[in-house]
Amino acid sequence: MRQDHIISAKQLSRGDIEEVLDRAADIAEDPGAYADRYEGTLLGLLFFEPSTRTKMSFSAAMKRLGGDVVDMGTVESSSVKKGESLADTVRVVEGYADALVLRHPSEGSAKMAGEFVDVPLINAGDGAGQHPTQTLLDLYTIRENAGFEDLSIGIMGDLKYGRTVHSLAHALTNFDARQHFVSPESLRLPRSVRYDLHEAGAEVREHTDLDEVLPELDVLYVTRIQQERFPDEDEYREVAGEYQIGEDTLAAARDDLTIMHPLPRVDEIAHGVDDTDHATYFQQAHNGVPVRMAILDLLLGGDR
Amino acid sequence: MSDHELRVSKIRNGTVIDHIAGGQALNVLAIVGIDGSGGDAVSVGMNVPSDRLGQKDIVKVEGRELSQDEVDVLSLIAPAATINIVRDFDVVEKHRVERPDQVVGVLECPNRHCITTEDEPVQSRFEVLEDGVRCEFCDTIVREDLAELIVD
Ligand SMILES: [Zn+2]
């Protein structure tokens, strides 16, 4: 992989993606072969907003490669609270670690930070922008369950602010995929993402109603609709209810439909769905570790 | 003396920005940061007849030549504009504006969650699209009201 940093799914070619997924499959097959590979290597975790799971997943990945992590800790207890710029923080911490993982509430933060450091930097979510490592584990899960040949995928929920959706949509333009976006009108894909999909010549359709497309889908990727996006609670309830998946919803779905969700969920997928063959979200979450091990391995120069 | 030269007086030294789309002259003045308070003589002709544009605006600024940054942003709002540099009443340089691939540090990103709007040591950077601009940090696309984003 010819990348210094992992900032956006837009930078990843099909070749880059397949290299990560192949390496992740190799790691999942034989984790022991990678267990000591990064002994003495430190990964710096800079989480400017809480995300216990993403952080744990990176931490687990680094430790399973034999390395260790140094953690900035919570924002409240760090110098960030005293007004230090992000540019200064990353320049200091790059002296402590061999690679950095950044989660930050501002869009474009990872891109900017990457311009200030020489060690590899991984974007673990920048505001409503991008979340490329989530996308790679999503793609790994899609490849395991449905494959990329003639793929028909529905992406549903908050498409406007959902960074996992933006990253996934970009990445899927590399494959033979029909993308169906299902959301309330007020949460449709942002202009910039629609622009990129159009430029890439992707096969894209937008819907407000899942019923229109459910029967033809191989994969349904569900995201959470957050209450704070709506001016009042009644309006939220009205909308959110239409985008919930229950066992009855799935009557119209294909038997081999794969349901995914970046988690955590609230009530957009009923617990009754968990026991069906459709449910793939826990498997998807577990895939985070081998996929992030693969990303670290390729960024840190694995075979060299 | 031609018709529009009667409306807009000649200048000795400075810049004439011609062939601005009708109605955009005040935005052009905003780009070059001229509000009349600096004491320079400024003439503005709005909606004067033009063979090329039907109606055009024209701005003449005494004692001031435009920087490349200013010309770059100008090109986004007035893509057909011509710039004439005048020295001692003669036009010594005349060129059309060209749209750059990128404008740096001249527009402020309208996305209030964009890292470039925070107190960081980084300049704003926009890719120039066919019909607008796009923030290279947060990807926001802007097509309307670019003049409002000009950094003071
Ligand atoms: Zn921006």
CSV table of C-alpha atoms and ligand atoms in Angstrom, one decimal:
chain,number,residue,atom,x,y,z
A,1,MET,CA,0.0,0.0,0.0
A,2,ARG,CA,1.5,3.3,-1.1
A,3,GLN,CA,0.1,5.5,1.7
A,4,ASP,CA,1.8,7.5,4.4
A,5,HIS,CA,-1.5,8.1,6.2
A,6,ILE,CA,-5.0,6.7,6.1
A,7,ILE,CA,-7.1,9.9,6.0
A,8,SER,CA,-10.1,9.2,3.8
A,9,ALA,CA,-11.7,6.3,1.9
A,10,LYS,CA,-11.4,8.5,-1.2
A,11,GLN,CA,-7.7,7.9,-1.3
A,12,LEU,CA,-8.0,4.1,-1.4
A,13,SER,CA,-7.9,2.4,-4.8
A,14,ARG,CA,-9.4,-1.0,-5.3
A,15,GLY,CA,-5.9,-2.4,-5.1
A,16,ASP,CA,-5.2,-0.8,-1.8
A,17,ILE,CA,-8.5,-2.1,-0.4
A,18,GLU,CA,-7.9,-5.6,-1.6
A,19,GLU,CA,-4.4,-5.6,-0.2
A,20,VAL,CA,-5.8,-4.7,3.3
A,21,LEU,CA,-8.6,-7.3,3.1
A,22,ASP,CA,-6.2,-10.0,1.9
A,23,ARG,CA,-3.8,-9.2,4.7
A,24,ALA,CA,-6.6,-9.2,7.2
A,25,ALA,CA,-7.8,-12.6,6.0
A,26,ASP,CA,-4.3,-13.9,6.3
A,27,ILE,CA,-4.0,-12.6,9.9
A,28,ALA,CA,-7.4,-14.0,10.9
A,29,GLU,CA,-6.3,-17.4,9.5
A,30,ASP,CA,-3.0,-17.5,11.4
A,31,PRO,CA,-2.8,-14.7,14.1
A,32,GLY,CA,0.2,-16.5,15.7
A,33,ALA,CA,2.4,-15.6,12.7
A,34,TYR,CA,1.9,-11.9,13.5
A,35,ALA,CA,2.1,-12.1,17.3
A,36,ASP,CA,5.6,-10.7,17.7
A,37,ARG,CA,6.0,-8.7,14.6
A,38,TYR,CA,5.8,-5.2,16.2
A,39,GLU,CA,7.5,-5.8,19.5
A,40,GLY,CA,8.8,-2.5,20.8
A,41,THR,CA,6.5,-0.5,18.5
A,42,LEU,CA,4.2,2.1,20.1
A,43,LEU,CA,0.9,3.4,18.7
A,44,GLY,CA,-0.2,6.8,19.9
A,45,LEU,CA,-4.0,7.1,20.6
A,46,LEU,CA,-5.3,10.6,20.4
A,47,PHE,CA,-9.1,10.6,21.1
A,48,PHE,CA,-10.5,14.1,21.3
A,49,GLU,CA,-14.0,12.7,21.7
A,50,PRO,CA,-15.0,9.5,23.5
A,51,SER,CA,-15.1,6.3,21.5
A,52,THR,CA,-14.3,3.4,23.7
A,53,ARG,CA,-14.8,0.7,21.1
A,54,THR,CA,-12.8,2.2,18.3
A,55,LYS,CA,-10.1,2.9,20.8
A,56,MET,CA,-10.2,-0.6,22.2
A,57,SER,CA,-10.2,-2.1,18.8
A,58,PHE,CA,-7.0,-0.2,17.8
A,59,SER,CA,-5.4,-1.0,21.1
A,60,ALA,CA,-6.2,-4.7,20.8
A,61,ALA,CA,-4.9,-4.7,17.2
A,62,MET,CA,-1.6,-3.2,18.2
A,63,LYS,CA,-1.1,-5.5,21.2
A,64,ARG,CA,-2.0,-8.6,19.1
A,65,LEU,CA,0.9,-7.5,16.8
A,66,GLY,CA,3.2,-7.5,19.8
A,67,GLY,CA,3.3,-3.8,20.2
A,68,ASP,CA,1.9,-1.4,22.8
A,69,VAL,CA,-0.1,1.8,23.0
A,70,VAL,CA,0.4,5.2,24.6
A,71,ASP,CA,-2.8,7.0,25.2
A,72,MET,CA,-3.4,10.8,25.5
A,73,GLY,CA,-6.2,10.1,28.0
A,74,THR,CA,-9.4,12.1,28.1
A,75,VAL,CA,-9.5,15.6,26.7
A,76,GLU,CA,-10.6,17.0,30.1
A,77,SER,CA,-7.4,16.0,31.8
A,78,SER,CA,-5.0,16.9,29.0
A,79,SER,CA,-3.3,20.1,27.8
A,80,VAL,CA,-5.9,20.4,25.0
A,81,LYS,CA,-8.2,21.8,27.6
A,82,LYS,CA,-5.6,24.6,28.1
A,83,GLY,CA,-6.0,25.6,24.5
A,84,GLU,CA,-3.1,23.9,22.7
A,85,SER,CA,-3.7,23.5,19.0
A,86,LEU,CA,-4.2,20.1,17.4
A,87,ALA,CA,-1.2,20.9,15.2
A,88,ASP,CA,1.0,21.3,18.2
A,89,THR,CA,-0.4,18.2,20.0
A,90,VAL,CA,0.4,15.9,17.1
A,91,ARG,CA,3.8,17.3,16.6
A,92,VAL,CA,4.6,16.6,20.2
A,93,VAL,CA,3.1,13.1,20.3
A,94,GLU,CA,4.8,12.0,17.2
A,95,GLY,CA,8.0,12.0,19.2
A,96,TYR,CA,6.5,9.4,21.6
A,97,ALA,CA,5.0,6.9,19.1
A,98,ASP,CA,5.7,5.2,15.8
A,99,ALA,CA,2.2,5.8,14.4
A,100,LEU,CA,-0.8,7.9,15.5
A,101,VAL,CA,-4.6,7.3,15.6
A,102,LEU,CA,-6.7,10.4,15.7
A,103,ARG,CA,-10.4,10.8,16.6
A,104,HIS,CA,-11.4,14.5,16.5
A,105,PRO,CA,-14.8,16.3,16.4
A,106,SER,CA,-13.8,18.7,13.5
A,107,GLU,CA,-14.1,17.8,9.8
A,108,GLY,CA,-10.7,17.8,8.1
A,109,SER,CA,-8.8,17.5,11.3
A,110,ALA,CA,-7.0,14.3,10.3
A,111,LYS,CA,-6.0,15.7,7.0
A,112,MET,CA,-4.6,18.8,8.7
A,113,ALA,CA,-2.8,16.7,11.4
A,114,GLY,CA,-1.3,14.5,8.7
A,115,GLU,CA,0.4,17.5,7.2
A,116,PHE,CA,2.3,18.2,10.4
A,117,VAL,CA,3.7,14.7,11.2
A,118,ASP,CA,6.1,12.3,9.5
A,119,VAL,CA,4.9,9.1,11.3
A,120,PRO,CA,1.8,7.3,9.8
A,121,LEU,CA,-1.5,8.8,10.9
A,122,ILE,CA,-4.8,7.0,10.9
A,123,ASN,CA,-8.1,8.9,10.8
A,124,ALA,CA,-10.5,7.2,13.3
A,125,GLY,CA,-13.3,9.6,12.6
A,126,ASP,CA,-13.3,13.4,12.0
A,127,GLY,CA,-16.6,14.9,12.8
A,128,ALA,CA,-19.2,14.1,10.1
A,129,GLY,CA,-16.4,13.6,7.6
A,130,GLN,CA,-14.7,10.2,7.2
A,131,HIS,CA,-14.0,7.0,9.1
A,132,PRO,CA,-11.9,4.9,6.7
A,133,THR,CA,-10.9,2.1,8.9
A,134,GLN,CA,-14.5,1.4,9.7
A,135,THR,CA,-15.0,1.3,6.0
A,136,LEU,CA,-12.3,-1.3,5.5
A,137,LEU,CA,-13.8,-3.6,8.1
A,138,ASP,CA,-17.2,-3.0,6.6
A,139,LEU,CA,-15.8,-4.1,3.2
A,140,TYR,CA,-14.1,-7.1,4.7
A,141,THR,CA,-17.5,-8.1,6.2
A,142,ILE,CA,-19.3,-7.5,2.9
A,143,ARG,CA,-16.7,-9.6,1.0
A,144,GLU,CA,-17.0,-12.5,3.5
A,145,ASN,CA,-20.8,-12.5,3.3
A,146,ALA,CA,-22.0,-11.3,-0.1
A,147,GLY,CA,-18.9,-10.7,-2.2
A,148,PHE,CA,-18.3,-7.7,-4.5
A,149,GLU,CA,-19.7,-9.3,-7.7
A,150,ASP,CA,-22.9,-7.7,-8.8
A,151,LEU,CA,-23.5,-6.3,-5.3
A,152,SER,CA,-26.7,-4.6,-4.5
A,153,ILE,CA,-26.4,-2.7,-1.2
A,154,GLY,CA,-28.9,-0.5,0.7
A,155,ILE,CA,-27.5,2.1,3.1
A,156,MET,CA,-30.1,3.4,5.4
A,157,GLY,CA,-30.5,6.0,8.2
A,158,ASP,CA,-28.7,9.2,8.9
A,159,LEU,CA,-26.8,9.7,5.6
A,160,LYS,CA,-26.2,13.3,6.1
A,161,TYR,CA,-24.0,13.2,9.2
A,162,GLY,CA,-23.0,9.6,9.1
A,163,ARG,CA,-19.3,9.5,8.4
A,164,THR,CA,-19.2,5.7,8.2
A,165,VAL,CA,-21.7,6.1,5.3
A,166,HIS,CA,-19.7,8.7,3.5
A,167,SER,CA,-16.5,6.6,3.7
A,168,LEU,CA,-18.3,3.4,2.6
A,169,ALA,CA,-20.1,5.1,-0.3
A,170,HIS,CA,-16.8,6.4,-1.7
A,171,ALA,CA,-15.0,3.1,-1.3
A,172,LEU,CA,-17.8,1.1,-3.0
A,173,THR,CA,-17.3,3.2,-6.2
A,174,ASN,CA,-14.3,0.9,-6.7
A,175,PHE,CA,-16.5,-2.2,-7.0
A,176,ASP,CA,-19.3,-3.4,-9.2
A,177,ALA,CA,-22.0,-2.2,-6.7
A,178,ARG,CA,-25.4,-0.7,-7.0
A,179,GLN,CA,-25.9,1.7,-4.0
A,180,HIS,CA,-29.4,2.5,-2.8
A,181,PHE,CA,-29.6,5.3,-0.2
A,182,VAL,CA,-32.6,5.2,2.1
A,183,SER,CA,-33.3,8.1,4.4
A,184,PRO,CA,-35.7,10.8,5.4
A,185,GLU,CA,-35.5,13.8,3.0
A,186,SER,CA,-33.8,15.9,5.7
A,187,LEU,CA,-31.0,13.4,6.3
A,188,ARG,CA,-30.1,12.6,2.7
A,189,LEU,CA,-26.5,12.4,1.5
A,190,PRO,CA,-24.5,15.6,1.5
A,191,ARG,CA,-23.9,17.4,-1.7
A,192,SER,CA,-20.2,16.7,-1.7
A,193,VAL,CA,-20.7,12.9,-1.5
A,194,ARG,CA,-23.3,12.9,-4.2
A,195,TYR,CA,-20.9,15.0,-6.3
A,196,ASP,CA,-18.1,12.4,-5.9
A,197,LEU,CA,-20.4,9.4,-6.6
A,198,HIS,CA,-21.6,11.2,-9.7
A,199,GLU,CA,-18.0,11.9,-10.8
A,200,ALA,CA,-17.1,8.3,-10.2
A,201,GLY,CA,-19.9,7.2,-12.4
A,202,ALA,CA,-21.4,5.1,-9.6
A,203,GLU,CA,-24.8,3.5,-9.9
A,204,VAL,CA,-26.7,5.3,-7.2
A,205,ARG,CA,-30.4,5.7,-6.3
A,206,GLU,CA,-32.0,7.6,-3.4
A,207,HIS,CA,-35.2,6.5,-1.7
A,208,THR,CA,-37.3,7.5,1.3
A,209,ASP,CA,-38.9,4.1,1.6
A,210,LEU,CA,-37.1,0.9,2.3
A,211,ASP,CA,-39.9,-1.2,0.8
A,212,GLU,CA,-39.0,0.1,-2.7
A,213,VAL,CA,-35.7,-1.7,-2.7
A,214,LEU,CA,-35.5,-4.3,0.1
A,215,PRO,CA,-36.4,-7.4,-2.0
A,216,GLU,CA,-33.4,-6.9,-4.3
A,217,LEU,CA,-30.7,-6.2,-1.7
A,218,ASP,CA,-27.7,-8.4,-0.9
A,219,VAL,CA,-26.7,-6.2,2.0
A,220,LEU,CA,-28.6,-3.7,4.1
A,221,TYR,CA,-26.3,-1.3,6.1
A,222,VAL,CA,-28.2,0.4,8.9
A,223,THR,CA,-27.1,3.5,10.8
A,224,ARG,CA,-28.6,5.3,13.7
A,225,ILE,CA,-30.9,8.3,13.3
A,226,GLN,CA,-30.0,10.7,16.2
A,227,GLN,CA,-32.7,12.5,18.0
A,228,GLU,CA,-30.6,15.7,18.2
A,229,ARG,CA,-30.8,16.1,14.4
A,230,PHE,CA,-34.5,17.1,14.7
A,231,PRO,CA,-36.0,20.3,16.0
A,232,ASP,CA,-38.7,18.5,18.1
A,233,GLU,CA,-39.2,15.1,19.5
A,234,ASP,CA,-42.5,14.4,17.7
A,235,GLU,CA,-40.9,14.9,14.4
A,236,TYR,CA,-38.0,12.5,15.4
A,237,ARG,CA,-40.4,9.8,16.5
A,238,GLU,CA,-42.4,10.0,13.3
A,239,VAL,CA,-39.3,9.6,11.2
A,240,ALA,CA,-37.3,7.2,13.3
A,241,GLY,CA,-40.1,4.6,13.4
A,242,GLU,CA,-40.1,4.3,9.7
A,243,TYR,CA,-36.4,3.3,9.6
A,244,GLN,CA,-36.5,0.4,12.1
A,245,ILE,CA,-35.9,-3.1,11.2
A,246,GLY,CA,-37.9,-5.9,12.8
A,247,GLU,CA,-38.5,-9.5,11.9
A,248,ASP,CA,-41.7,-8.5,10.2
A,249,THR,CA,-39.8,-6.0,8.0
A,250,LEU,CA,-37.7,-8.8,6.7
A,251,ALA,CA,-40.5,-10.9,5.3
A,252,ALA,CA,-39.9,-9.1,2.0
A,253,ALA,CA,-36.1,-9.6,2.1
A,254,ARG,CA,-34.1,-12.2,0.3
A,255,ASP,CA,-33.1,-15.2,2.4
A,256,ASP,CA,-29.4,-14.4,2.1
A,257,LEU,CA,-29.7,-10.7,2.9
A,258,THR,CA,-26.8,-9.6,5.1
A,259,ILE,CA,-27.7,-6.9,7.7
A,260,MET,CA,-24.9,-4.7,8.9
A,261,HIS,CA,-24.6,-1.8,11.4
A,262,PRO,CA,-21.5,0.0,12.6
A,263,LEU,CA,-22.8,-0.1,16.2
A,264,PRO,CA,-23.7,1.0,18.8
A,265,ARG,CA,-27.4,0.6,17.9
A,266,VAL,CA,-30.3,2.0,19.9
A,267,ASP,CA,-33.5,0.6,18.5
A,268,GLU,CA,-33.1,0.7,14.8
A,269,ILE,CA,-32.6,-3.1,14.7
A,270,ALA,CA,-34.9,-5.1,16.9
A,271,HIS,CA,-33.2,-7.7,19.1
A,272,GLY,CA,-35.4,-10.4,17.5
A,273,VAL,CA,-33.3,-9.9,14.3
A,274,ASP,CA,-30.1,-10.9,16.2
A,275,ASP,CA,-30.9,-14.6,16.1
A,276,THR,CA,-31.6,-14.7,12.4
A,277,ASP,CA,-29.1,-15.6,9.7
A,278,HIS,CA,-29.3,-12.0,8.4
A,279,ALA,CA,-27.6,-10.5,11.5
A,280,THR,CA,-23.9,-9.8,10.8
A,281,TYR,CA,-23.2,-6.7,13.0
A,282,PHE,CA,-21.4,-8.5,15.8
A,283,GLN,CA,-19.2,-10.4,13.3
A,284,GLN,CA,-18.6,-7.0,11.6
A,285,ALA,CA,-17.5,-5.5,14.9
A,286,HIS,CA,-15.2,-8.4,15.6
A,287,ASN,CA,-13.6,-8.0,12.2
A,288,GLY,CA,-12.3,-4.6,13.4
A,289,VAL,CA,-9.3,-6.2,15.1
A,290,PRO,CA,-7.8,-8.2,12.2
A,291,VAL,CA,-8.6,-5.4,9.7
A,292,ARG,CA,-6.9,-2.8,11.9
A,293,MET,CA,-4.0,-5.2,12.4
A,294,ALA,CA,-3.7,-5.4,8.7
A,295,ILE,CA,-3.8,-1.6,8.3
A,296,LEU,CA,-1.1,-1.2,11.0
A,297,ASP,CA,1.0,-3.9,9.4
A,298,LEU,CA,0.9,-2.3,6.0
A,299,LEU,CA,1.4,1.3,7.2
A,300,LEU,CA,4.3,0.3,9.5
A,301,GLY,CA,6.0,-1.5,6.7
A,302,GLY,CA,5.3,-5.2,7.6
A,303,ASP,CA,7.4,-7.0,5.1
A,304,ARG,CA,10.4,-4.7,5.2
B,1,MET,CA,-13.9,59.4,-26.3
B,2,SER,CA,-16.1,56.3,-26.2
B,3,ASP,CA,-19.4,56.1,-24.4
B,4,HIS,CA,-18.4,54.3,-21.3
B,5,GLU,CA,-15.2,56.3,-20.8
B,6,LEU,CA,-17.5,59.2,-20.4
B,7,ARG,CA,-19.2,57.4,-17.6
B,8,VAL,CA,-16.1,56.2,-15.9
B,9,SER,CA,-13.2,58.6,-15.8
B,10,LYS,CA,-9.7,57.7,-16.8
B,11,ILE,CA,-7.1,56.9,-14.2
B,12,ARG,CA,-3.4,57.7,-14.2
B,13,ASN,CA,-1.9,54.7,-12.3
B,14,GLY,CA,-3.8,51.7,-11.1
B,15,THR,CA,-6.1,48.9,-12.3
B,16,VAL,CA,-9.1,48.7,-14.6
B,17,ILE,CA,-11.2,45.6,-14.1
B,18,ASP,CA,-13.4,45.3,-17.2
B,19,HIS,CA,-16.0,42.8,-18.4
B,20,ILE,CA,-17.3,42.0,-15.0
B,21,ALA,CA,-20.8,40.3,-15.2
B,22,GLY,CA,-23.5,42.9,-14.7
B,23,GLY,CA,-24.2,43.5,-11.0
B,24,GLN,CA,-21.0,42.0,-9.6
B,25,ALA,CA,-18.9,45.2,-9.3
B,26,LEU,CA,-19.6,45.6,-5.6
B,27,ASN,CA,-18.5,42.0,-4.9
B,28,VAL,CA,-15.3,42.7,-6.9
B,29,LEU,CA,-14.6,45.7,-4.7
B,30,ALA,CA,-15.1,43.5,-1.7
B,31,ILE,CA,-12.5,41.0,-3.0
B,32,VAL,CA,-9.9,43.7,-3.5
B,33,GLY,CA,-10.8,45.0,-0.1
B,34,ILE,CA,-11.9,48.5,-1.2
B,35,ASP,CA,-14.7,50.2,0.7
B,36,GLY,CA,-13.7,53.8,0.0
B,37,SER,CA,-12.2,54.4,3.4
B,38,GLY,CA,-8.6,54.1,2.1
B,39,GLY,CA,-8.7,57.4,0.2
B,40,ASP,CA,-8.0,55.9,-3.2
B,41,ALA,CA,-10.1,57.1,-6.1
B,42,VAL,CA,-12.5,54.4,-7.2
B,43,SER,CA,-14.9,54.6,-10.1
B,44,VAL,CA,-17.6,52.0,-10.7
B,45,GLY,CA,-19.7,51.6,-13.7
B,46,MET,CA,-22.6,49.2,-13.4
B,47,ASN,CA,-24.7,47.7,-16.2
B,48,VAL,CA,-23.0,49.5,-19.0
B,49,PRO,CA,-23.7,48.2,-22.5
B,50,SER,CA,-21.2,45.6,-23.7
B,51,ASP,CA,-20.8,43.7,-27.0
B,52,ARG,CA,-19.5,40.6,-25.2
B,53,LEU,CA,-21.7,40.4,-22.2
B,54,GLY,CA,-24.8,42.5,-23.1
B,55,GLN,CA,-24.4,44.4,-19.8
B,56,LYS,CA,-21.2,44.6,-17.8
B,57,ASP,CA,-19.7,46.3,-14.8
B,58,ILE,CA,-16.4,48.0,-14.8
B,59,VAL,CA,-14.2,49.0,-11.9
B,60,LYS,CA,-11.3,51.5,-11.9
B,61,VAL,CA,-9.0,51.8,-9.0
B,62,GLU,CA,-6.5,54.6,-8.8
B,63,GLY,CA,-3.1,53.8,-7.3
B,64,ARG,CA,-3.5,50.1,-6.8
B,65,GLU,CA,-2.5,46.9,-8.6
B,66,LEU,CA,-4.0,43.5,-7.9
B,67,SER,CA,-2.1,40.7,-6.3
B,68,GLN,CA,-2.3,37.2,-7.8
B,69,ASP,CA,-4.5,36.0,-4.9
B,70,GLU,CA,-7.0,38.8,-5.6
B,71,VAL,CA,-7.0,37.9,-9.3
B,72,ASP,CA,-7.6,34.2,-8.4
B,73,VAL,CA,-10.7,34.9,-6.3
B,74,LEU,CA,-11.9,37.5,-8.8
B,75,SER,CA,-11.9,34.8,-11.5
B,76,LEU,CA,-14.4,32.8,-9.4
B,77,ILE,CA,-16.9,35.6,-9.4
B,78,ALA,CA,-16.1,37.3,-12.7
B,79,PRO,CA,-14.7,34.6,-15.0
B,80,ALA,CA,-14.9,36.8,-18.1
B,81,ALA,CA,-13.1,39.8,-16.5
B,82,THR,CA,-10.1,41.5,-18.1
B,83,ILE,CA,-7.5,43.2,-16.0
B,84,ASN,CA,-5.7,46.3,-17.3
B,85,ILE,CA,-2.8,47.7,-15.5
B,86,VAL,CA,-2.4,51.4,-16.1
B,87,ARG,CA,0.7,53.5,-15.7
B,88,ASP,CA,0.8,57.1,-16.6
B,89,PHE,CA,-2.5,56.9,-18.4
B,90,ASP,CA,-1.3,54.0,-20.6
B,91,VAL,CA,-2.5,50.4,-20.4
B,92,VAL,CA,0.9,48.6,-19.9
B,93,GLU,CA,-0.5,45.1,-19.3
B,94,LYS,CA,-3.8,43.6,-20.2
B,95,HIS,CA,-4.9,40.1,-19.4
B,96,ARG,CA,-7.9,37.9,-18.9
B,97,VAL,CA,-8.3,36.3,-15.5
B,98,GLU,CA,-7.7,32.5,-15.4
B,99,ARG,CA,-9.4,30.2,-13.0
B,100,PRO,CA,-6.8,28.6,-10.8
B,101,ASP,CA,-6.9,24.9,-9.7
B,102,GLN,CA,-6.8,26.0,-6.1
B,103,VAL,CA,-7.2,29.1,-4.0
B,104,VAL,CA,-5.3,29.2,-0.7
B,105,GLY,CA,-6.0,31.5,2.3
B,106,VAL,CA,-8.5,33.7,0.5
B,107,LEU,CA,-11.9,32.1,1.3
B,108,GLU,CA,-13.2,31.0,4.7
B,109,CYS,CA,-14.9,27.6,4.8
B,110,PRO,CA,-18.6,28.1,5.6
B,111,ASN,CA,-18.7,24.7,7.5
B,112,ARG,CA,-18.4,25.8,11.1
B,113,HIS,CA,-17.2,22.3,12.1
B,114,CYS,CA,-14.2,22.5,9.7
B,115,ILE,CA,-10.8,22.4,11.2
B,116,THR,CA,-9.7,25.4,9.1
B,117,THR,CA,-12.2,27.6,11.0
B,118,GLU,CA,-10.5,26.9,14.3
B,119,ASP,CA,-7.4,28.4,15.8
B,120,GLU,CA,-4.9,26.2,14.0
B,121,PRO,CA,-1.8,27.2,12.0
B,122,VAL,CA,-3.3,26.2,8.7
B,123,GLN,CA,-4.6,28.2,5.7
B,124,SER,CA,-7.9,27.5,4.1
B,125,ARG,CA,-7.6,25.6,0.8
B,126,PHE,CA,-10.2,25.2,-1.9
B,127,GLU,CA,-10.2,23.2,-5.0
B,128,VAL,CA,-11.8,25.1,-7.9
B,129,LEU,CA,-14.6,23.1,-9.6
B,130,GLU,CA,-16.3,24.0,-12.8
B,131,ASP,CA,-19.2,25.6,-11.0
B,132,GLY,CA,-17.9,26.4,-7.5
B,133,VAL,CA,-15.2,25.6,-5.0
B,134,ARG,CA,-14.6,22.7,-2.6
B,135,CYS,CA,-12.8,22.8,0.8
B,136,GLU,CA,-9.9,20.4,0.6
B,137,PHE,CA,-10.2,19.7,4.4
B,138,CYS,CA,-13.9,19.0,5.0
B,139,ASP,CA,-15.0,18.5,1.4
B,140,THR,CA,-17.8,21.1,1.6
B,141,ILE,CA,-18.8,22.4,-1.8
B,142,VAL,CA,-19.9,26.0,-2.3
B,143,ARG,CA,-21.5,27.2,-5.4
B,144,GLU,CA,-23.3,30.4,-4.4
B,145,ASP,CA,-22.3,33.6,-2.6
B,146,LEU,CA,-18.5,33.1,-2.8
B,147,ALA,CA,-17.9,36.8,-2.2
B,148,GLU,CA,-19.3,36.4,1.3
B,149,LEU,CA,-16.5,33.9,2.1
B,150,ILE,CA,-13.6,36.2,1.4
B,151,VAL,CA,-11.3,36.4,4.3
B,152,ASP,CA,-11.0,40.0,5.6
C,1,ZN,ZN,-13.9,23.2,5.2
